[in-house]
Tab-separated table of C-alpha atoms in Angstrom:
chain	number	residue	atom	x	y	z
A	1	MET	CA	0.061	7.433	23.236
A	2	MET	CA	-1.270	7.159	19.651
A	3	HIS	CA	-2.372	3.558	19.889
A	4	ALA	CA	-5.870	4.089	21.429
A	5	GLU	CA	-6.605	7.089	19.180
A	6	ILE	CA	-5.698	5.015	16.051
A	7	ARG	CA	-7.729	2.166	17.080
A	8	THR	CA	-10.759	4.445	17.941
A	9	ALA	CA	-10.709	6.187	14.666
A	10	LEU	CA	-10.278	3.113	12.574
A	11	GLN	CA	-13.129	1.193	14.456
A	12	THR	CA	-15.471	3.770	13.096
A	13	LEU	CA	-14.908	2.321	9.676
A	14	ASN	CA	-16.846	-0.823	10.612
A	15	VAL	CA	-14.302	-3.482	9.807
A	16	PRO	CA	-12.333	-5.438	12.429
A	17	VAL	CA	-9.212	-3.512	13.660
A	18	THR	CA	-6.361	-5.113	15.720
A	19	PHE	CA	-3.007	-4.608	16.680
A	20	HIS	CA	-0.246	-6.128	14.813
A	21	LEU	CA	-2.032	-9.722	14.048
A	22	TYR	CA	-5.511	-10.559	13.088
A	23	GLU	CA	-6.692	-13.998	13.933
A	24	GLY	CA	-10.442	-13.717	12.692
A	25	SER	CA	-11.844	-14.944	9.457
A	26	ASP	CA	-13.375	-11.842	7.834
A	27	ASP	CA	-12.798	-10.953	4.222
A	28	THR	CA	-11.820	-7.368	5.138
A	29	TYR	CA	-9.929	-6.225	8.144
A	30	ILE	CA	-7.370	-3.619	9.333
A	31	THR	CA	-4.231	-4.202	11.400
A	32	TYR	CA	-1.834	-1.426	12.732
A	33	VAL	CA	1.619	-1.420	14.346
A	34	GLN	CA	4.062	1.209	15.627
A	35	TYR	CA	7.368	0.522	13.770
A	36	ASP	CA	9.689	3.457	14.953
A	37	GLU	CA	9.902	6.175	17.412
A	38	SER	CA	12.554	8.983	17.392
A	39	GLY	CA	13.308	12.370	18.933
A	40	GLN	CA	12.220	15.166	16.582
A	41	MET	CA	13.233	18.113	18.288
A	42	MET	CA	15.741	18.782	21.227
A	43	ALA	CA	16.378	21.904	23.400
A	44	ASP	CA	18.358	22.236	26.529
A	45	ASP	CA	19.339	18.505	26.507
A	46	GLU	CA	15.485	17.434	26.349
A	47	GLU	CA	13.312	15.930	23.925
A	48	LYS	CA	10.628	18.565	23.113
A	49	SER	CA	8.889	16.565	20.356
A	50	THR	CA	8.853	12.853	19.321
A	51	ASN	CA	7.928	11.338	15.880
A	52	LEU	CA	5.921	8.123	16.015
A	53	TYR	CA	5.791	6.063	12.990
A	54	PHE	CA	2.869	3.668	12.425
A	55	GLN	CA	1.913	1.305	9.616
A	56	ILE	CA	-1.804	0.652	8.865
A	57	ASN	CA	-2.476	-2.486	7.036
A	58	VAL	CA	-5.781	-2.922	5.011
A	59	PHE	CA	-6.374	-6.447	3.933
A	60	SER	CA	-9.269	-7.539	1.600
A	61	LYS	CA	-10.288	-10.291	-0.609
A	62	SER	CA	-12.125	-7.596	-2.881
A	63	ASP	CA	-11.692	-3.967	-3.927
A	64	TYR	CA	-10.647	-2.101	-0.868
A	65	LEU	CA	-9.840	1.451	-2.523
A	66	SER	CA	-12.635	3.133	-0.823
A	67	LEU	CA	-11.640	1.801	2.612
A	68	VAL	CA	-8.001	2.703	1.974
A	69	LYS	CA	-9.254	6.293	1.341
A	70	ASP	CA	-11.167	6.359	4.341
A	71	VAL	CA	-8.302	5.192	6.402
A	72	LYS	CA	-6.104	8.100	5.007
A	73	GLU	CA	-8.766	10.556	5.917
A	74	LYS	CA	-9.036	9.229	9.511
A	75	MET	CA	-5.344	9.432	10.046
A	76	LYS	CA	-5.249	12.914	8.491
A	77	GLU	CA	-7.891	14.007	11.142
A	78	LEU	CA	-5.516	12.589	13.729
A	79	GLY	CA	-2.850	14.948	12.527
A	80	ALA	CA	-0.791	12.228	10.642
A	81	ILE	CA	1.449	12.836	7.798
A	82	ARG	CA	1.390	9.888	5.114
A	83	ARG	CA	5.021	8.924	4.406
A	84	SER	CA	4.429	5.925	1.896
A	85	GLU	CA	2.155	3.138	0.708
A	86	THR	CA	2.497	-0.075	-1.145
A	87	ASP	CA	0.241	-2.879	-2.493
A	88	LEU	CA	0.823	-6.483	-1.947
A	89	PHE	CA	-1.034	-9.750	-2.423
A	90	ALA	CA	-0.529	-12.781	-0.278
A	91	ASP	CA	-2.708	-15.730	1.047
A	92	GLY	CA	-5.797	-14.574	-0.990
A	93	TYR	CA	-5.753	-11.077	0.311
A	94	TYR	CA	-4.952	-7.787	-1.272
A	95	GLN	CA	-3.070	-5.678	1.121
A	96	ARG	CA	-2.420	-1.915	1.291
A	97	SER	CA	0.269	-0.937	3.719
A	98	ILE	CA	0.239	2.879	4.557
A	99	ARG	CA	3.075	4.461	6.772
A	100	PHE	CA	2.286	7.496	8.749
A	101	ARG	CA	4.248	9.967	11.014
A	102	PHE	CA	2.762	11.516	14.044
A	103	THR	CA	4.597	14.197	16.065
A	104	GLN	CA	3.945	14.236	19.713
A	105	TYR	CA	4.811	17.424	21.615
A	106	ASN	CA	6.158	16.694	25.095
A	107	GLU	CA	5.591	18.814	28.123
């Protein structure tokens, strides 16, 4: 459910956005992936709400702190709770991986 909403929100940041793997050549881009899903609240033997866990990865060859801030703001607007984030460097790219939790209420 959240995939389309996440993609749409991130595309407003004017950098390439792709699910899981980016195959372009831009100096800055964003990938996202859902890494977990679990029942959050149960009642009457039914799952009333579900937690969806996504990781947003910001890659850049230069300063990306402003973009990271914008990503966090976009996810907050969608109702996400930030769980953790970490910095990495590989293949000439700085990478900030940010993990979020969304709670989906089931009918």
